[in-house]
Amino acid sequence: MQLLEKLQILADSAKYDVSCSSSGSNRSNKKGQLGNASMAGICHSWADDGRCISLLKVLFTNYCIYDCKYCVNRVTNDIKRASFTPDELCELTIEFYRRNYIEGLFISSAVIKSPDYTMELIISALKKLRYEHKFNGYIHVKSIPGADLSLIYQAGLLADRMSINIELPSIQSLKLLAPQKDHQTIIKPMSYVSEQIQGANELTIYRKKQMFVPAGQTTQLIVGATRDNDLTILNLTQELYNRYKLKRVYYSAYVPVNTDTNLPAINTSPPLLREHRIYQADWLLRFYGFNAGELLDENHTSFDTRVDPKCDWALRNLDKFPVEINRAPIETLLRVPGIGFKMAQRIVRARRVAPLSFEDLRRMRVVLKRAQYFITCKGVYYGDADIDSGNLYSILSEKTDTKNIYGQISMFAQPVD
Amino acid sequence: MIYVTDGSFEGILSAIFEAYENKEIPESIVSRDFYQISLDTDVKEIHTNEEKSGRVYNAIIEKMSHEALETIYKAWLSEHYEVGTALYKYVKIGLKIGKKVLSYLQNPDVLLVNDLAHKVAFESHRFLGILRFKKLKNGLYYSRIEPDNNITMLIAEHFAQRMSDQSWIIHDAKRNVYALYDTNEIVFTNEEIPITSDGIVDTMFEQLWKNYFKTIAIESRKNPRLQRQYMPRRYWKNLTEVK
């Protein structure tokens, strides 16, 4: 089979993994060798679906022994199959990298023969890349569920980032759709990698830096393939960040690729708005100091479609507003709808020099469309409706243009963590 | 009074020095390229002077910090027609309030300099990703770019570190600025280097890359607007995958 056709098959099977980030590692270049990693990550292109391309994202093989119902590569599907040789994979990575098409490699795989056999194949390709080709670029490796922990350790020494996809957000869903995978084959390696990363960081203190997955580990959850609600997904996310110290949780709106009575029909369009809301909430957990419990609870298990999660929270906590732009601590500013991380920092910096007026904010291009109802400037309220008037929800939901939803996904299409 | 400079960074700093030396307050500092003759105002031609510009350069570092100098320099790379005047006003404020000038975004001139610097930094980061090399017959890698801002100086070092074992040329075709790297050091030049299209031999990997680019998109999530938002059309003609 020609390389062109292989690449097409193995990229096509890899595309539902949404992780694109190339950040978090500072692997450096050694003179006369190829490549380094960039802490902030670099996007190299954007595909027709608007998602960033930063890594060469391919499967090692799409031959699979499993029959997971949601997956395009399930053994019972009649699709074209292919496998790379380690040399082919190295050549593609190196030659793409030299032309600055990519930031590195994202290697995943279906399970061929056995999890251990698959993991060994991946390791041999990565060893070639690192040792023979002296490649110091970014590598994201997927750990194969069920592979021996010693193999996962070896892969972790070669990679910058590692991930194992949970995919289905609850044990019930896993049993229903991926009966051959068991919950433990996912959680065990995740907690193992998390311990190894911490161990490597502690070693660094008194020894030469040992690189074990320096950019941390991530996972992916599928949204909309099962009945799991937003609350289940958000609580799981919170636990993954707190307990396993994950760098990122990615969410993938389910694109139906198979027919099954337990799955959405094949022509169902992916729940993009729902995915978008969950990403917004994920951001609130990681950078804005929110807890899952503040955003959703048993009485409120799904995100509002018409206002974003921060707005939704603010509307349920009107007694905490309005806040004074010139005095509120940054943690409070971050909770104002419409004020993002960068803007909060800008405000805090500027007000140290001189107090800010409403006009100043406008000039600094703070988006006041939503924020105006939740702030005062030098004690004056500028909202065009009163905060106690009771119609803020209808005002604010009109200001969120759902038609424009794709255009707003700016914050997570960047690979910046 | 209008000061007219040669448009160089040193030229603008020399003009700022002269404003202080002559106790004048020029209403604008413009580059010769943008200057339009006006009969109502006095005009003074500024000669770029290394000592004068050097003194302003050092004063910026001492009174305001390295970060301020970096902001000023990046803003200059924007080639914005009002950048000379804005930098003059920025330095004037900075000499009074010190490094707080970096945060004084309430002031329109400070905000303009800050925005220009931000735009330049944003575009140079963008080009770390969307710059493409083509392999030439002689083994050199060649890249043609046409950025909005004069960013070649800012991005060359990144590629020297990353592709430390390969020789390359980055060519800003808009400004005719070249960065050359020979696996040892970077040289910047304005002297034209002839590159003919038959010197480029790169069909196989370009084909693979184009094919990969097409395949990786999910059909049911197609979103050309979002794609163009991140990767504006004006850059496409130098991008292998969408050309």
XYZ file of C-alpha atoms in Angstrom:
660
model
C 0.000 0.000 0.000
C 1.232 3.496 -0.859
C 2.193 5.828 1.995
C -0.387 8.353 0.788
C -3.242 5.902 1.195
C -1.987 4.692 4.580
C -1.773 8.235 5.858
C -5.280 8.904 4.666
C -6.722 5.838 6.394
C -4.852 6.326 9.652
C -5.510 10.058 9.892
C -9.150 9.526 9.069
C -9.468 7.050 11.952
C -7.672 9.385 14.361
C -9.654 12.524 13.720
C -12.316 12.019 16.394
C -9.732 12.508 19.102
C -10.075 16.205 19.737
C -6.942 16.879 21.744
C -4.745 19.232 19.734
C -2.579 20.852 22.339
C 1.197 20.971 22.004
C 1.879 22.936 25.150
C 3.349 22.355 28.576
C 6.741 20.938 27.709
C 10.047 22.752 27.500
C 12.124 19.965 25.987
C 15.069 21.828 24.520
C 17.058 21.487 21.337
C 20.553 20.097 21.416
C 22.855 21.707 18.903
C 22.915 19.800 15.641
C 19.693 17.927 16.407
C 16.152 18.516 15.294
C 13.348 20.076 17.240
C 12.295 21.434 20.608
C 9.032 21.967 22.417
C 7.391 25.329 23.042
C 5.928 25.884 26.504
C 2.896 27.735 25.170
C 2.304 25.357 22.273
C 2.021 26.412 18.635
C -0.857 25.933 16.199
C 0.330 25.295 12.672
C -2.868 25.246 10.707
C -6.645 25.103 10.982
C -8.641 22.413 9.239
C -11.928 22.957 7.408
C -13.819 22.294 10.651
C -11.954 25.181 12.317
C -10.024 22.935 14.690
C -6.344 23.659 15.074
C -3.715 21.337 13.693
C -0.622 21.290 15.776
C 0.452 17.660 15.796
C 0.517 14.961 13.163
C -2.395 13.013 14.594
C -2.538 9.434 13.351
C -3.221 5.927 14.520
C -0.378 3.463 14.378
C -2.895 0.945 13.090
C -6.671 0.768 12.786
C -6.795 -3.052 12.970
C -8.702 -3.670 16.173
C -9.645 -6.675 18.301
C -12.289 -4.746 20.227
C -15.867 -4.054 19.298
C -16.697 -0.798 21.101
C -20.048 0.252 19.740
C -19.373 3.991 19.394
C -16.041 3.576 17.615
C -15.457 3.739 13.884
C -12.602 1.215 14.101
C -14.595 -1.560 15.846
C -13.682 -4.985 14.576
C -17.100 -5.626 13.063
C -16.986 -2.534 10.852
C -16.122 -3.146 7.229
C -13.580 -0.389 6.628
C -10.157 -0.134 4.974
C -7.396 -1.125 7.387
C -3.724 -0.183 7.458
C -0.662 -0.093 9.720
C 2.419 2.089 9.627
C 5.864 0.636 9.987
C 7.971 2.471 12.589
C 10.166 3.809 9.756
C 7.234 5.229 7.834
C 5.968 6.978 10.915
C 9.409 8.456 11.636
C 9.838 9.652 8.072
C 6.474 11.410 8.012
C 7.072 13.064 11.373
C 10.588 14.254 10.561
C 9.830 15.489 7.056
C 6.662 17.300 8.145
C 8.533 18.815 11.053
C 11.422 20.094 8.912
C 8.919 21.975 6.731
C 7.271 23.426 9.828
C 3.918 21.775 9.124
C 3.680 20.411 12.641
C 4.781 20.781 16.249
C 5.282 17.042 16.666
C 3.487 13.712 16.704
C 0.278 12.514 18.319
C 0.340 8.752 18.155
C -2.627 6.656 19.088
C -3.714 3.238 17.987
C -6.429 0.677 17.726
C -5.587 -2.542 19.544
C -3.796 -5.024 17.290
C -3.276 -8.567 18.647
C -3.116 -7.433 22.287
C -2.719 -4.223 24.294
C 0.894 -5.099 25.155
C 1.815 -5.880 21.552
C 0.327 -2.555 20.410
C 2.119 -0.601 23.111
C 5.417 -2.263 22.196
C 5.006 -1.250 18.548
C 4.421 2.353 19.560
C 7.424 2.333 21.879
C 9.705 0.992 19.172
C 8.651 3.799 16.828
C 9.157 6.435 19.525
C 12.604 5.062 20.398
C 13.578 5.347 16.754
C 12.386 8.934 16.647
C 14.135 10.004 19.823
C 17.382 8.012 19.600
C 18.078 7.386 15.916
C 16.614 10.551 14.464
C 17.513 12.669 17.507
C 14.057 14.211 17.430
C 13.318 16.617 20.288
C 9.918 17.792 19.076
C 6.658 17.268 20.931
C 5.234 13.762 21.258
C 1.802 12.959 22.608
C 1.280 9.244 23.116
C -1.913 7.469 23.905
C -1.589 4.715 26.455
C -3.491 1.666 25.335
C -6.085 0.446 27.874
C -4.957 -2.863 29.334
C -1.258 -2.504 28.499
C 1.247 -3.505 31.164
C 2.308 -0.670 33.458
C 5.995 -1.247 32.694
C 5.279 -0.518 29.028
C 3.367 2.593 29.961
C 6.378 3.683 31.992
C 8.705 3.218 29.010
C 6.405 5.231 26.764
C 6.225 7.951 29.408
C 9.989 8.382 29.330
C 9.843 9.089 25.592
C 6.753 11.279 25.380
C 5.906 14.837 26.397
C 2.276 14.166 27.037
C 0.294 11.039 27.622
C -3.404 10.387 27.557
C -5.820 7.611 28.113
C -9.334 8.303 26.958
C -12.186 7.600 29.342
C -14.597 8.296 26.470
C -17.753 7.177 28.302
C -18.463 9.270 31.392
C -20.016 6.558 33.587
C -19.521 2.885 34.389
C -23.034 2.083 33.175
C -22.315 3.646 29.785
C -19.033 1.799 29.532
C -20.786 -1.521 30.186
C -23.383 -0.716 27.595
C -21.123 0.428 24.782
C -17.659 -0.990 25.434
C -18.252 -4.264 27.263
C -14.721 -5.558 26.527
C -13.076 -2.594 28.268
C -13.321 -2.437 31.978
C -13.273 0.705 34.064
C -10.127 -0.414 35.882
C -8.066 -0.696 32.689
C -8.553 3.046 32.312
C -8.322 4.293 35.885
C -5.350 2.165 36.909
C -2.886 3.471 34.291
C -4.181 6.994 34.816
C -3.420 6.923 38.506
C -0.083 5.172 37.819
C 1.003 7.883 35.354
C -0.116 10.560 37.771
C 2.095 9.045 40.513
C 5.063 8.701 38.164
C 4.775 12.345 37.100
C 4.760 13.472 40.714
C 7.671 11.156 41.473
C 9.717 12.571 38.602
C 9.013 16.112 39.780
C 10.205 15.274 43.282
C 13.369 13.604 41.967
C 14.163 16.735 40.008
C 14.709 18.583 43.256
C 17.916 16.790 44.131
C 18.920 15.065 40.920
C 19.284 15.857 37.254
C 15.903 16.371 35.688
C 14.220 13.141 34.761
C 11.696 13.625 31.995
C 8.548 11.649 32.543
C 5.566 13.021 30.624
C 6.699 16.621 31.318
C 3.549 18.087 29.748
C 1.263 15.991 31.932
C -1.629 13.718 31.062
C -5.014 14.380 29.525
C -8.177 12.497 28.682
C -11.258 12.765 26.513
C -14.958 12.337 27.266
C -17.573 11.812 24.606
C -20.593 14.060 24.933
C -23.940 12.899 23.626
C -23.345 9.223 22.862
C -24.987 8.217 26.128
C -27.592 9.543 28.541
C -25.043 10.943 30.981
C -25.998 14.482 31.899
C -23.793 17.578 32.240
C -23.634 17.167 36.014
C -22.132 13.656 35.695
C -19.580 14.954 33.211
C -18.652 18.009 35.263
C -18.295 16.071 38.521
C -16.083 13.529 36.799
C -14.018 16.355 35.355
C -13.527 17.949 38.742
C -12.366 14.649 40.175
C -9.945 14.116 37.304
C -8.360 17.514 37.914
C -8.252 17.168 41.687
C -7.366 13.544 42.190
C -5.350 12.663 39.085
C -3.954 16.138 38.426
C -4.861 15.974 34.747
C -3.661 18.854 32.598
C -6.749 18.887 30.426
C -10.009 17.070 29.932
C -11.221 17.243 26.348
C -14.823 16.819 25.269
C -15.940 15.482 21.959
C -19.472 15.986 20.692
C -20.401 12.546 19.466
C -20.459 12.139 15.703
C -22.531 9.007 14.967
C -20.435 6.622 12.921
C -22.161 3.335 13.717
C -25.713 2.072 13.895
C -26.742 0.603 17.241
C -29.908 0.655 19.288
C -27.957 2.109 22.212
C -26.569 5.002 20.142
C -28.024 8.153 18.587
C -29.207 7.620 15.006
C -26.592 7.947 12.299
C -27.883 11.267 10.936
C -28.022 12.996 14.344
C -25.891 16.110 14.235
C -23.190 16.379 16.923
C -24.324 18.352 20.034
C -21.925 21.245 19.464
C -23.646 23.747 21.726
C -23.626 21.297 24.615
C -19.941 20.565 24.035
C -19.326 24.327 23.961
C -21.066 24.896 27.316
C -19.090 22.091 28.947
C -15.837 23.580 27.661
C -16.854 26.952 29.105
C -17.503 25.327 32.462
C -14.205 23.434 32.270
C -12.469 26.776 31.818
C -14.252 28.124 34.878
C -12.948 25.205 36.944
C -9.359 25.547 35.787
C -8.780 29.287 35.615
C -11.632 31.124 37.300
C -11.718 29.497 40.717
C -15.145 27.854 40.378
C -16.189 24.477 41.811
C -18.399 22.054 39.927
C -20.969 22.350 42.740
C -21.397 26.080 42.141
C -22.284 25.563 38.496
C -24.548 22.517 38.586
C -26.298 20.429 41.236
C -29.024 17.804 41.617
C -31.755 20.378 40.936
C -29.942 21.824 38.003
C -28.269 19.024 36.069
C -27.760 20.617 32.643
C -26.294 23.861 31.428
C -28.600 26.553 30.191
C -28.504 26.743 26.417
C -29.244 30.445 26.249
C -26.670 31.884 28.648
C -23.124 30.745 29.357
C -22.332 28.954 32.649
C -20.748 32.001 34.303
C -23.714 34.178 33.422
C -26.036 31.465 34.666
C -24.164 31.340 37.978
C -24.191 35.146 38.319
C -27.930 35.323 37.717
C -28.470 32.854 40.545
C -26.152 34.900 42.797
C -27.277 38.460 42.170
C -26.752 39.330 45.848
C -22.985 39.240 45.158
C -23.263 42.006 42.552
C -22.602 44.687 41.435
C -18.868 44.788 42.208
C -16.693 47.898 42.040
C -14.160 47.685 39.214
C -11.637 49.800 41.070
C -11.644 47.793 44.300
C -12.788 44.211 43.711
C -9.998 41.631 44.052
C -9.070 39.792 40.870
C -10.865 36.609 42.030
C -14.101 38.599 42.148
C -13.506 40.314 38.794
C -13.038 36.879 37.245
C -16.584 36.022 38.297
C -18.133 38.941 36.421
C -19.895 37.746 33.233
C -18.074 39.027 30.174
C -14.775 39.693 31.931
C -12.173 37.167 30.876
C -8.810 36.308 32.335
C -6.762 38.727 30.231
C -9.185 41.583 30.829
C -9.185 41.059 34.578
C -5.410 41.271 34.544
C -5.491 44.413 32.415
C -7.973 46.056 34.768
C -5.921 45.239 37.861
C -2.755 46.589 36.229
C -4.310 49.787 34.950
C -6.151 50.707 38.151
C -2.848 50.731 40.036
C -1.846 53.770 37.971
C -5.154 55.637 38.086
C -8.813 54.836 38.849
C -10.800 53.507 35.912
C -13.894 55.147 34.519
C -16.541 53.384 32.435
C -15.127 55.184 29.382
C -11.643 53.862 30.189
C -13.005 50.323 30.198
C -14.657 50.892 26.867
C -11.431 52.262 25.420
C -9.481 49.306 26.772
C -11.998 47.198 24.886
C -13.453 45.428 27.891
C -16.605 43.805 26.516
C -19.346 45.540 28.485
C -22.334 43.981 26.758
C -22.875 41.627 29.685
C -20.496 43.056 32.293
C -22.346 46.410 32.549
C -25.102 44.826 34.700
C -22.668 43.445 37.242
C -20.211 46.275 37.902
C -19.901 49.829 39.129
C -17.156 52.264 38.125
C -16.206 54.803 40.777
C -19.474 53.876 42.478
C -21.742 54.495 39.490
C -23.884 51.765 37.884
C -24.013 51.939 34.088
C -26.278 49.009 33.192
C -29.203 49.966 30.962
C -31.529 47.852 33.149
C -31.568 47.673 36.899
C -29.898 44.671 38.505
C -33.013 44.029 40.629
C -35.476 44.479 37.784
C -35.944 40.724 37.351
C -35.547 40.719 33.592
C -31.786 40.312 33.373
C -32.169 36.716 32.165
C -34.178 37.739 29.143
C -31.851 40.644 28.400
C -28.711 38.534 28.695
C -29.983 35.526 26.792
C -30.747 37.783 23.853
C -27.182 39.056 23.942
C -25.778 35.590 23.525
C -26.024 34.943 19.853
C -26.317 31.187 19.508
C -26.079 31.365 15.737
C -22.583 32.632 16.245
C -21.650 29.757 18.492
C -18.756 28.462 16.414
C -17.202 31.890 16.214
C -17.100 32.114 19.986
C -15.111 28.980 20.533
C -11.953 31.020 20.418
C -10.784 30.215 23.903
C -10.305 26.522 23.459
C -9.297 26.248 19.867
C -5.922 27.632 20.922
C -3.564 24.977 22.198
C -2.609 27.184 25.102
C -3.293 25.437 28.393
C 6.494 71.514 14.251
C 6.744 68.200 12.417
C 9.850 66.030 12.690
C 10.603 63.901 9.646
C 12.796 60.836 10.153
C 14.147 58.081 7.952
C 11.629 55.741 9.634
C 14.253 53.598 11.384
C 14.040 52.793 15.091
C 17.212 54.807 15.724
C 15.742 57.634 13.633
C 12.699 57.910 15.895
C 14.827 57.759 19.044
C 17.074 60.500 17.583
C 14.005 62.642 16.989
C 12.883 62.133 20.585
C 16.333 63.201 21.756
C 16.203 66.371 19.674
C 12.798 67.299 21.008
C 14.282 67.287 24.506
C 17.518 68.956 23.455
C 15.755 71.803 21.626
C 13.011 72.062 24.257
C 10.482 71.651 21.476
C 7.186 69.792 21.465
C 6.791 68.405 17.945
C 3.159 67.799 17.078
C 4.183 64.668 15.236
C 7.153 62.522 14.330
C 6.658 60.919 10.951
C 8.627 58.741 8.615
C 9.730 60.199 5.284
C 7.600 57.517 3.599
C 4.386 58.856 5.086
C 5.217 62.543 5.113
C 2.903 64.796 3.145
C 4.078 68.330 2.543
C 2.109 70.872 4.524
C 2.486 74.614 4.133
C 1.068 75.528 7.528
C 3.540 73.814 9.782
C 7.263 73.957 10.244
C 9.147 70.857 9.316
C 12.446 69.661 10.625
C 14.483 66.911 8.997
C 15.989 64.616 11.630
C 19.331 62.930 10.956
C 19.671 59.552 12.564
C 22.436 59.754 15.094
C 23.843 56.822 16.955
C 24.870 58.714 20.071
C 21.540 60.540 20.402
C 19.449 57.455 19.842
C 21.691 55.492 22.199
C 21.033 57.912 25.007
C 17.270 57.634 24.621
C 17.612 53.856 24.381
C 19.485 53.729 27.685
C 17.132 56.182 29.351
C 14.182 53.913 28.465
C 15.900 50.937 30.099
C 16.981 52.874 33.183
C 13.832 54.871 33.807
C 11.233 52.425 32.526
C 12.631 48.856 32.335
C 13.620 46.388 29.639
C 10.005 45.400 29.231
C 9.123 48.949 28.202
C 11.946 48.956 25.654
C 10.648 45.697 24.241
C 7.135 47.113 23.990
C 8.456 50.214 22.227
C 10.553 48.190 19.806
C 7.730 45.800 18.956
C 5.352 48.714 18.419
C 7.867 50.193 15.984
C 7.891 46.928 13.986
C 4.186 47.509 13.245
C 5.225 50.248 10.776
C 2.014 52.053 11.734
C 1.979 55.570 10.268
C 1.469 57.186 13.674
C 3.949 55.055 15.569
C 6.679 57.770 15.705
C 4.394 60.246 17.413
C 2.932 57.639 19.729
C 6.394 56.456 20.796
C 7.437 60.054 21.501
C 4.435 60.592 23.761
C 4.929 57.187 25.380
C 8.556 57.977 26.229
C 7.558 61.385 27.550
C 5.066 59.831 29.957
C 7.471 57.041 30.833
C 10.225 59.460 31.777
C 7.792 61.033 34.230
C 6.099 58.010 35.797
C 8.716 55.297 35.226
C 7.816 51.683 34.599
C 4.192 52.269 35.541
C 3.828 53.487 31.965
C 3.435 49.843 30.961
C 0.149 49.647 32.848
C -1.194 53.141 32.170
C -3.734 51.946 29.619
C -6.150 54.771 30.364
C -3.870 57.010 28.321
C -4.673 56.777 24.574
C -1.030 57.003 23.462
C 0.105 54.344 25.900
C -2.825 52.194 24.820
C -1.924 52.630 21.139
C 1.713 51.632 21.705
C 0.566 48.719 23.823
C -1.918 47.569 21.177
C 0.611 47.853 18.366
C 3.181 45.867 20.344
C 0.527 43.296 21.120
C -0.428 42.981 17.456
C 3.189 42.471 16.467
C 3.747 39.871 19.181
C 0.538 38.092 18.179
C 1.496 37.944 14.529
C 4.997 36.721 15.242
C 3.609 33.922 17.388
C 1.181 33.097 14.607
C 4.030 32.837 12.114
C 5.899 30.350 14.264
C 3.055 28.094 13.186
C 1.978 29.177 9.720
C 5.389 29.614 8.162
C 6.123 26.831 5.656
C 9.488 25.672 4.353
C 10.036 24.161 0.930
C 13.059 22.029 0.275
C 15.284 23.201 -2.574
C 17.441 21.065 -4.883
C 20.560 22.130 -3.052
C 19.196 20.938 0.299
C 18.320 24.417 1.580
C 14.877 25.061 3.071
C 13.174 28.179 1.796
C 10.204 30.054 3.198
C 8.380 32.976 1.666
C 6.237 35.064 4.028
C 4.208 38.257 3.701
C 3.321 39.315 7.244
C 1.474 42.528 8.112
C 4.266 43.579 10.463
C 8.029 43.502 10.135
C 8.490 40.374 12.241
C 11.403 38.528 10.630
C 13.796 39.736 13.338
C 11.486 38.384 16.025
C 10.898 34.903 14.619
C 14.288 33.917 13.171
C 15.799 32.825 16.479
C 12.977 30.344 17.084
C 13.736 28.535 13.833
C 17.491 28.626 14.428
C 16.925 26.796 17.694
C 14.335 24.393 16.420
C 15.864 23.501 13.051
C 19.398 23.828 14.350
C 20.743 21.170 11.966
C 19.209 22.491 8.755
C 20.078 25.520 6.607
C 17.210 27.782 5.780
C 16.151 31.105 4.320
C 13.159 33.105 5.536
C 12.166 35.698 2.986
C 9.745 38.516 3.777
C 8.649 39.208 0.223
C 6.744 42.354 1.194
C 9.771 44.138 2.610
C 12.532 42.207 0.911
C 14.054 41.217 4.220
C 15.936 37.929 4.372
C 17.027 35.891 7.357
C 19.677 33.317 6.469
C 20.744 30.469 8.714
C 23.621 28.104 7.927
C 23.370 25.804 11.017
C 25.684 28.228 12.782
C 24.370 31.761 12.832
C 21.586 33.964 11.530
C 22.336 36.795 9.115
C 19.773 39.432 8.124
C 20.052 41.099 4.756
C 18.111 43.162 2.218
C 20.166 41.921 -0.710
C 18.072 39.903 -3.067
C 18.658 36.167 -3.217
C 17.369 34.646 -6.446
C 15.089 31.648 -5.825
C 13.559 30.137 -8.934
C 10.552 27.883 -8.778
C 12.395 25.070 -10.581
C 14.852 25.048 -7.686
C 12.052 23.706 -5.494
C 11.722 19.944 -5.365
C 9.126 19.072 -2.812
C 6.096 17.499 -4.366
C 5.924 14.268 -2.381
C 5.717 15.634 1.147
C 3.586 18.581 0.061
C 1.154 16.089 -1.419
C 1.119 14.047 1.778
C 0.598 17.146 3.884
C -2.259 18.458 1.711
C -3.901 15.083 1.874
C -3.515 14.928 5.651
C -4.957 18.423 5.975
C -8.090 17.458 4.042
C -8.569 14.159 5.851
C -8.271 15.437 9.423
C -11.335 17.712 9.210
C -14.644 16.277 10.434
C -17.200 16.745 7.691
C -20.217 17.229 9.962
C -18.418 20.016 11.864
C -17.359 22.007 8.825
C -16.874 25.642 9.771
C -15.080 27.838 7.236
C -15.789 30.990 9.223
C -13.969 29.732 12.261
C -11.142 28.494 10.078
C -10.699 31.913 8.489
C -10.892 33.622 11.845
C -7.775 31.774 12.985
C -6.084 31.613 9.621
C -7.097 34.740 7.692
C -7.326 34.504 3.924
C -4.526 36.982 3.327
C -1.991 34.419 4.548
C -3.221 31.570 2.383
C -1.134 32.150 -0.725
C 2.017 31.110 1.114
C 0.403 28.184 2.910
C 1.116 24.865 1.246
C -2.088 23.171 2.391
C -4.625 25.758 1.215
C -2.854 27.446 -1.680
